[in-house]
Tab-separated table of C-alpha atoms (C1' of nucleotides) in Angstrom:
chain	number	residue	atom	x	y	z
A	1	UNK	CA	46.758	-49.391	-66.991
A	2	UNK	CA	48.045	-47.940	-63.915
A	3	UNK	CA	49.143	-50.667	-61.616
A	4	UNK	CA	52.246	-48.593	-60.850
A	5	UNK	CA	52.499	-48.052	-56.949
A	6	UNK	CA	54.237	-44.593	-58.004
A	7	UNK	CA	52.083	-43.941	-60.403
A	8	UNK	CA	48.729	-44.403	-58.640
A	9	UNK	CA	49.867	-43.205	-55.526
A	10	UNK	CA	50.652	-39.465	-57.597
A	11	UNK	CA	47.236	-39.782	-58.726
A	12	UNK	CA	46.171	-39.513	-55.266
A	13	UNK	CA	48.387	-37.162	-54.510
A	14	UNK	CA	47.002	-34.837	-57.402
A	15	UNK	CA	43.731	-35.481	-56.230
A	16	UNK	CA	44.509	-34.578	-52.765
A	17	UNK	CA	42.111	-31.348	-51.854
A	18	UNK	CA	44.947	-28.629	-51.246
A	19	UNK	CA	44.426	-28.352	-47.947
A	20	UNK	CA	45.171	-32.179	-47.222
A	21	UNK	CA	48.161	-31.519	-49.686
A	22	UNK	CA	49.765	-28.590	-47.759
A	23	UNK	CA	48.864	-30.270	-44.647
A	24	UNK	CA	51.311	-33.652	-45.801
A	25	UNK	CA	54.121	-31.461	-47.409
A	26	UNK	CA	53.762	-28.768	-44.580
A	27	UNK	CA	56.124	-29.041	-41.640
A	28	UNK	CA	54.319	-28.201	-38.035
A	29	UNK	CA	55.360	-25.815	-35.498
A	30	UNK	CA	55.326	-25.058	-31.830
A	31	UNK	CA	56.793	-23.149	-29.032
A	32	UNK	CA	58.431	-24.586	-26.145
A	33	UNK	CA	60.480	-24.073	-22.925
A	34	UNK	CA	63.890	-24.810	-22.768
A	35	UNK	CA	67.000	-24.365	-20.454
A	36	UNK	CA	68.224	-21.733	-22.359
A	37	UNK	CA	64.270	-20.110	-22.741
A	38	UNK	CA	61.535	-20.711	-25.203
A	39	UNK	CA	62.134	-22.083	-28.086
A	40	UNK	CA	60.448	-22.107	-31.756
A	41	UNK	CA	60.624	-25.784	-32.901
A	42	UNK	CA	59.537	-27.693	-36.359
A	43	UNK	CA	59.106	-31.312	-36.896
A	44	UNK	CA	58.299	-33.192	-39.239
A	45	UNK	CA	56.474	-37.097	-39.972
A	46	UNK	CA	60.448	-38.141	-40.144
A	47	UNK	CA	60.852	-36.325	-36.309
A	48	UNK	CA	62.187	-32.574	-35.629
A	49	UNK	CA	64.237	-30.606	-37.759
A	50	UNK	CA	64.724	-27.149	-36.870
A	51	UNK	CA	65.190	-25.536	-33.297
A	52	UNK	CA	65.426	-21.994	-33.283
A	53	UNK	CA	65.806	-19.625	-30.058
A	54	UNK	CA	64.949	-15.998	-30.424
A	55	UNK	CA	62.883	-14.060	-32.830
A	56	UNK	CA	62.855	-14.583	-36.762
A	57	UNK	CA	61.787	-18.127	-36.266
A	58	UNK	CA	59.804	-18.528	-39.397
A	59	UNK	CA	61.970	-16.175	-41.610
A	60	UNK	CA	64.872	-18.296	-40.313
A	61	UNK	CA	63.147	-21.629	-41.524
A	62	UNK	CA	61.739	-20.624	-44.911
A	63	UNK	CA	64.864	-19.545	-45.615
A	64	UNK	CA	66.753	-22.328	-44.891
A	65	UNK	CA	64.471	-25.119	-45.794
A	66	UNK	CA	61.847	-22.846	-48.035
A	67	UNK	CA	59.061	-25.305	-47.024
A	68	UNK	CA	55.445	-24.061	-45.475
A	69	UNK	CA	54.945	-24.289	-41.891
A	70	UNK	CA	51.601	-24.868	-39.895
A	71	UNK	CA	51.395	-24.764	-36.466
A	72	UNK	CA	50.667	-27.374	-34.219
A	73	UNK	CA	48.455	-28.186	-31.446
A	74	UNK	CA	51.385	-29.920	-29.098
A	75	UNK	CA	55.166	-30.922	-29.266
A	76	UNK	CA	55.872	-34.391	-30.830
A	77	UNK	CA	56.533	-37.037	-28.152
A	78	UNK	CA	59.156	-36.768	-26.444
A	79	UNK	CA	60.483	-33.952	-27.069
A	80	UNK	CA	60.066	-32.214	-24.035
A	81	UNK	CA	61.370	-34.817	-21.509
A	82	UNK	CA	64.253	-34.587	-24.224
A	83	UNK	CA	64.680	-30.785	-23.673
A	84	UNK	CA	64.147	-31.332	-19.658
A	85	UNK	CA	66.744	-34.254	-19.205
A	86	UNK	CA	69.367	-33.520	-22.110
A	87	UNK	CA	69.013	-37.236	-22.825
A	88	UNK	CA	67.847	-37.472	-26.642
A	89	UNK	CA	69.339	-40.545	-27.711
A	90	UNK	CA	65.689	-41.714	-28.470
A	91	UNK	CA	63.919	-38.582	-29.597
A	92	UNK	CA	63.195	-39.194	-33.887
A	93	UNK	CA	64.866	-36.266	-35.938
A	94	UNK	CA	64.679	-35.035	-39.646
A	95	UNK	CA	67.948	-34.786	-41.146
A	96	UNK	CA	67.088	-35.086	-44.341
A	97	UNK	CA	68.414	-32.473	-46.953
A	98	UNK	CA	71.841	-32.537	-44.809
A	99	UNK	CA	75.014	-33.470	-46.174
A	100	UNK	CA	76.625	-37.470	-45.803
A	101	UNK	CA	79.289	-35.756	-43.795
A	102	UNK	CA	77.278	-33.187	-41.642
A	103	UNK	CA	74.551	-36.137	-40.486
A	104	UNK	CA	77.726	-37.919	-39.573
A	105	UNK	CA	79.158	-35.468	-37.278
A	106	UNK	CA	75.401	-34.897	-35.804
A	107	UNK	CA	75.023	-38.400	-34.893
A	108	UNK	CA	78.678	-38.609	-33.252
A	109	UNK	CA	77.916	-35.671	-31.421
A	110	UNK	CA	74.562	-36.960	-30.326
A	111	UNK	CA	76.796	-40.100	-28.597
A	112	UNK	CA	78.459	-37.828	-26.095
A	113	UNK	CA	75.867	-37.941	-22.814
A	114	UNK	CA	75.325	-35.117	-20.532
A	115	UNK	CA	77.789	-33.682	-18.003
A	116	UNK	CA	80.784	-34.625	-20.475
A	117	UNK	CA	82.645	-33.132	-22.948
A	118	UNK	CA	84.542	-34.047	-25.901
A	119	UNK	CA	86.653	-32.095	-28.350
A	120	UNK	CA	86.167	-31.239	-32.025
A	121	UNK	CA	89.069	-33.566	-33.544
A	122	UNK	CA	87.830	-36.406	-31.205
A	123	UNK	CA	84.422	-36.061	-33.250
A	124	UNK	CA	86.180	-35.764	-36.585
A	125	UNK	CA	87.981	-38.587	-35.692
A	126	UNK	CA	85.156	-40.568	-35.300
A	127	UNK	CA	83.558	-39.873	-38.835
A	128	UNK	CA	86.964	-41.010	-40.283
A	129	UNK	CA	87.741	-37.680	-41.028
A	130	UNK	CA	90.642	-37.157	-38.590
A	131	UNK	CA	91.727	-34.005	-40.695
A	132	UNK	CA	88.712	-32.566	-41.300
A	133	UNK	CA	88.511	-30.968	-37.433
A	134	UNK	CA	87.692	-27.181	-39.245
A	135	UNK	CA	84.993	-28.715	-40.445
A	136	UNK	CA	83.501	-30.393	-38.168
A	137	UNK	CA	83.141	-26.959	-36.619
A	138	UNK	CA	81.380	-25.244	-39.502
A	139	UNK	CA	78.811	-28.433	-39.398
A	140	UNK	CA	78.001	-27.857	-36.261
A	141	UNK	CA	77.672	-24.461	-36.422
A	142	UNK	CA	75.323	-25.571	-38.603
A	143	UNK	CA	73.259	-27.860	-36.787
A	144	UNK	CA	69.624	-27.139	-37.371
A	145	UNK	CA	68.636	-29.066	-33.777
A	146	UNK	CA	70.774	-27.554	-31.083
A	147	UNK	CA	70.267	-29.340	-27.588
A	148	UNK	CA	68.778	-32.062	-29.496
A	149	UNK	CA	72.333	-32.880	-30.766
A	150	UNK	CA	73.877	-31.650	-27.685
A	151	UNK	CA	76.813	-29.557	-29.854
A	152	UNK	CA	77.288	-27.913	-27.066
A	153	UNK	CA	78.744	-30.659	-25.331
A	154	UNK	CA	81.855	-30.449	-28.419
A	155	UNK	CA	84.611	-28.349	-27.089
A	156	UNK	CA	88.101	-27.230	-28.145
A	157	UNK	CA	90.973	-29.072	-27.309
A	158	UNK	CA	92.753	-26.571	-25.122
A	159	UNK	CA	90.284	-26.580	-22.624
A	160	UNK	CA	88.046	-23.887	-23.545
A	161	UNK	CA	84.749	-24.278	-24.371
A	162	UNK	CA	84.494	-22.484	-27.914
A	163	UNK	CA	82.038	-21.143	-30.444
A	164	UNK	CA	77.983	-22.054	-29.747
A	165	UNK	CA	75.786	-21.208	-32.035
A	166	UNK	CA	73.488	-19.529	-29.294
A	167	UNK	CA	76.156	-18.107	-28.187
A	168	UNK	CA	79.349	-19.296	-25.923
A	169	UNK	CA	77.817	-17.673	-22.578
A	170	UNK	CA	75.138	-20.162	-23.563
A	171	UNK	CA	77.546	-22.869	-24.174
A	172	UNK	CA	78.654	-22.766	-20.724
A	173	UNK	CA	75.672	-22.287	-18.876
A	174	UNK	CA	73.986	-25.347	-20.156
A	175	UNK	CA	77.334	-27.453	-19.786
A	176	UNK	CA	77.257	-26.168	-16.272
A	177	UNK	CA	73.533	-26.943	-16.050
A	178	UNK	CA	74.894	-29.932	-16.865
A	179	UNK	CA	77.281	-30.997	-14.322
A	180	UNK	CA	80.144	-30.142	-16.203
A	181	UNK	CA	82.636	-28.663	-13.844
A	182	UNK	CA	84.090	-26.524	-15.953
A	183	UNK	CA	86.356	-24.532	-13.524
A	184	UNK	CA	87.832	-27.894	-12.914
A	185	UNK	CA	88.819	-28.791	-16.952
A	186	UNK	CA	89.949	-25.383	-17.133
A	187	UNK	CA	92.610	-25.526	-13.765
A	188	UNK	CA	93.876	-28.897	-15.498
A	189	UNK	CA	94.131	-27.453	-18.972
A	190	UNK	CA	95.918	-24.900	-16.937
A	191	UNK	CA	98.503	-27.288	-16.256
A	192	UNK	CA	98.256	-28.725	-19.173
A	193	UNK	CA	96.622	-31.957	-18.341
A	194	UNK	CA	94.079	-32.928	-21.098
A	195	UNK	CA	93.683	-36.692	-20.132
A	196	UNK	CA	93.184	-38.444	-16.717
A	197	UNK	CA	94.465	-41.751	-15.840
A	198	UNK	CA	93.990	-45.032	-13.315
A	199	UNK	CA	96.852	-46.558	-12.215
A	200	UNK	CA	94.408	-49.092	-10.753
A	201	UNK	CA	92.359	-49.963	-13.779
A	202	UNK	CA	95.345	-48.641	-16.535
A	203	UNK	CA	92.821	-47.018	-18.339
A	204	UNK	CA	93.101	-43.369	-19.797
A	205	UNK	CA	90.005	-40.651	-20.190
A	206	UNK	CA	88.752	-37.749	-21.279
A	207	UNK	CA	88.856	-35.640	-18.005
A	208	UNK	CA	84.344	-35.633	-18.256
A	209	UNK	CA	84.124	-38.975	-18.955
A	210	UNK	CA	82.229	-40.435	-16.031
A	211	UNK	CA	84.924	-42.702	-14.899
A	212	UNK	CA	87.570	-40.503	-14.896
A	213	UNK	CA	85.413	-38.921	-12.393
A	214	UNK	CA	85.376	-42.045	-9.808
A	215	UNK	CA	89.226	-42.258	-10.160
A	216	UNK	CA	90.710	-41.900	-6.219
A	217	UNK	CA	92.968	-39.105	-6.190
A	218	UNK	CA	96.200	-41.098	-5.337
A	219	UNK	CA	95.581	-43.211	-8.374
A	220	UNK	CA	94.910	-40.432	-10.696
A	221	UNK	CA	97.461	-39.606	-12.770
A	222	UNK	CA	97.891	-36.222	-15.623
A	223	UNK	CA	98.570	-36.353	-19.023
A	224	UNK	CA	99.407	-33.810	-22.022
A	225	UNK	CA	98.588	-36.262	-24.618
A	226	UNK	CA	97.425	-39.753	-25.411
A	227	UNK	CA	100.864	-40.356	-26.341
A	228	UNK	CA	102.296	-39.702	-23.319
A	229	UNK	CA	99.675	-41.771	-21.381
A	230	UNK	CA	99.985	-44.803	-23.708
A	231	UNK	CA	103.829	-45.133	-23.207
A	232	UNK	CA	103.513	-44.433	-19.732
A	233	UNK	CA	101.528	-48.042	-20.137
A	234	UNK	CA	98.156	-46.598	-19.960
A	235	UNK	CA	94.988	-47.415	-22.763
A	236	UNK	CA	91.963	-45.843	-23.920
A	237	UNK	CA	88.832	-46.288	-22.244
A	238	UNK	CA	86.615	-47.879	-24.250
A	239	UNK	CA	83.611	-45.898	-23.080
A	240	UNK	CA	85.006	-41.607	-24.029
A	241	UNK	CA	87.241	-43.188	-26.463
A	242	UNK	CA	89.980	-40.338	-26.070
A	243	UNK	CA	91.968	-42.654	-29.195
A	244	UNK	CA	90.091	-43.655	-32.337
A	245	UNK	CA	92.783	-45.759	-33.891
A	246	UNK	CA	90.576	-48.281	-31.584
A	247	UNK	CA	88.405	-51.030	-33.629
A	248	UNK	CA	85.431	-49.128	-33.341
B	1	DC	C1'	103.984	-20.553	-21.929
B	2	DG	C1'	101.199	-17.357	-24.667
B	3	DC	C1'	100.417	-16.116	-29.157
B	4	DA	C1'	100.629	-16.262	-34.125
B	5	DT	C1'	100.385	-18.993	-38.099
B	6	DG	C1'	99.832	-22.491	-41.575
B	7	DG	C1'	97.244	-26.436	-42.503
B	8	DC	C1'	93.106	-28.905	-43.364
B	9	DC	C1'	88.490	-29.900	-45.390
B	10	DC	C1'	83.696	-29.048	-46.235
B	11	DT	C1'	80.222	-25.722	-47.676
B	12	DT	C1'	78.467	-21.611	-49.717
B	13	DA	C1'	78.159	-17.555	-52.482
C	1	DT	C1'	83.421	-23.584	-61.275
C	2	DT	C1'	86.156	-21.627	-57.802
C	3	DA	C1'	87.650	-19.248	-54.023
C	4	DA	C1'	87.022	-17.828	-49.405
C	5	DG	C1'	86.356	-18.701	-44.864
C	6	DG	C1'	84.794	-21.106	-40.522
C	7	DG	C1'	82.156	-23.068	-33.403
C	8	DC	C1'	89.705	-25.856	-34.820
C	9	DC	C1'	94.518	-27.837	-33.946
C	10	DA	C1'	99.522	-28.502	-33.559
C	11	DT	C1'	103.423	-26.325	-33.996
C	12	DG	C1'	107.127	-22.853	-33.422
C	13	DC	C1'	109.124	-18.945	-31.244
DNA sequence: CGCATGGCCCTTA
DNA sequence: TTAAGGGCCATGC
């Protein structure tokens, strides 16, 4: 007797015509544009999974994920208003086959919204991994879905803008594209100012985050670290989070 | 203040 | 199994 779920549902499986069969194990496939240019793109049932710019597409994917790939008639939904706006909060993705510790840093990076930046330790921070800030560099140097978890928008502490994996040029460009005004982080890293704080509201930022942006300039105030900010009297904001030590 | 240098931690070969 | 190395960071001249 085969009442088994499993077991009947294998049957089926093994009774699929191979064509049906490749077609459900298959991932699809299709080209579309991007800020940074076309892009190759595979998705899955579970959402996307791979973006790739330049040539070697499907070498790159086999090799990686060693799974067939059909192509398909159009993009999944969504995905290119996601590509067009930089807002991807919603957009489904397949993360499946990636580490506990890699998904984590993807979906912390994913949190950060366009125009704004945040740096590496800030995300390993925020996976509980305060140490770990080398690696949350390799992970997303690793991220199979650039743009779709904006890693671009993850830069270094000192102000500069770091490693891409397209490429920094094309790290700044997009940021840029963005709203980011980079010229501007970079003068105040200059001087050494990594946070920016309200003596109106008492609250401290990330110099992106969109209400250190609204501070009036007489009430805007420059700090080297967190430190310095807090015993100056000043706390996190609760929206860039610049501290972790926060109840999340 | 710019640069070198350990340190740290996850992944891969 | 292990060792090497990477989209970094804080320190110490």
């Amino acid at each position: 007797m085969t009442q088994d779920p499993l077991l009947t549902g294998l049957a089926a499986l093994a009774a699929e015509p191979p064509e049906a069969l490749l077609d459900r194990i298959a991932a699809r496939w299709v080209r579309v544009p991007a800020p940074i240019g076309e892009l190759a793109v595979a998705f899955t049932d579970h959402g996307v999974a791979y973006v790739h710019a330049g040539e070697g597409f499907a070498e790159a994917y086999r090799k990686r994920f060693g799974r067939p790939l059909l192509p398909a008639a159009r993009p999944p939904a969504g995905l290119l208003p996601a590509l067009r706006t930089g807002r991807t909060a919603g957009l489904p993705l397949d993360l499946r086959g990636m580490s506990d510790f890699q998904r984590d840093v993807l979906e912390a990076a994913r949190t950060i919204p366009r125009g704004e930046v945040r740096p590496y330790s800030w995300i390993a921070a925020r996976v509980g991994r305060p140490r770990a800030v080398r690696a949350v560099g390799t992970a997303l140097g690793r991220n199979p879905v650039p743009l779709l978890v904006p890693c671009h928008r993850v830069t270094r502490s000192d102000g500069a803008v770091g490693d891409y994996v397209f490429g920094a040029a094309a790290k700044e460009r997009l940021l840029l594209a963005e709203g980011v005004d980079l010229d501007r982080v970079r003068a105040l890293a200059d001087e050494r100012v990594f946070y920016l704080a309200s003596d109106t509201t008492g609250v401290v930022c990330f110099p992106t985050c969109h209400n250190a942006r609204r501070i009036t300039p007489v009430h805007r105030h420059g700090f080297r670290s967190l430190a310095q900010a807090r015993a100056a009297g000043y706390r996190p904001c609760r929206t860039c989070r610049p501290a972790q030590d926060v109840a999340v």
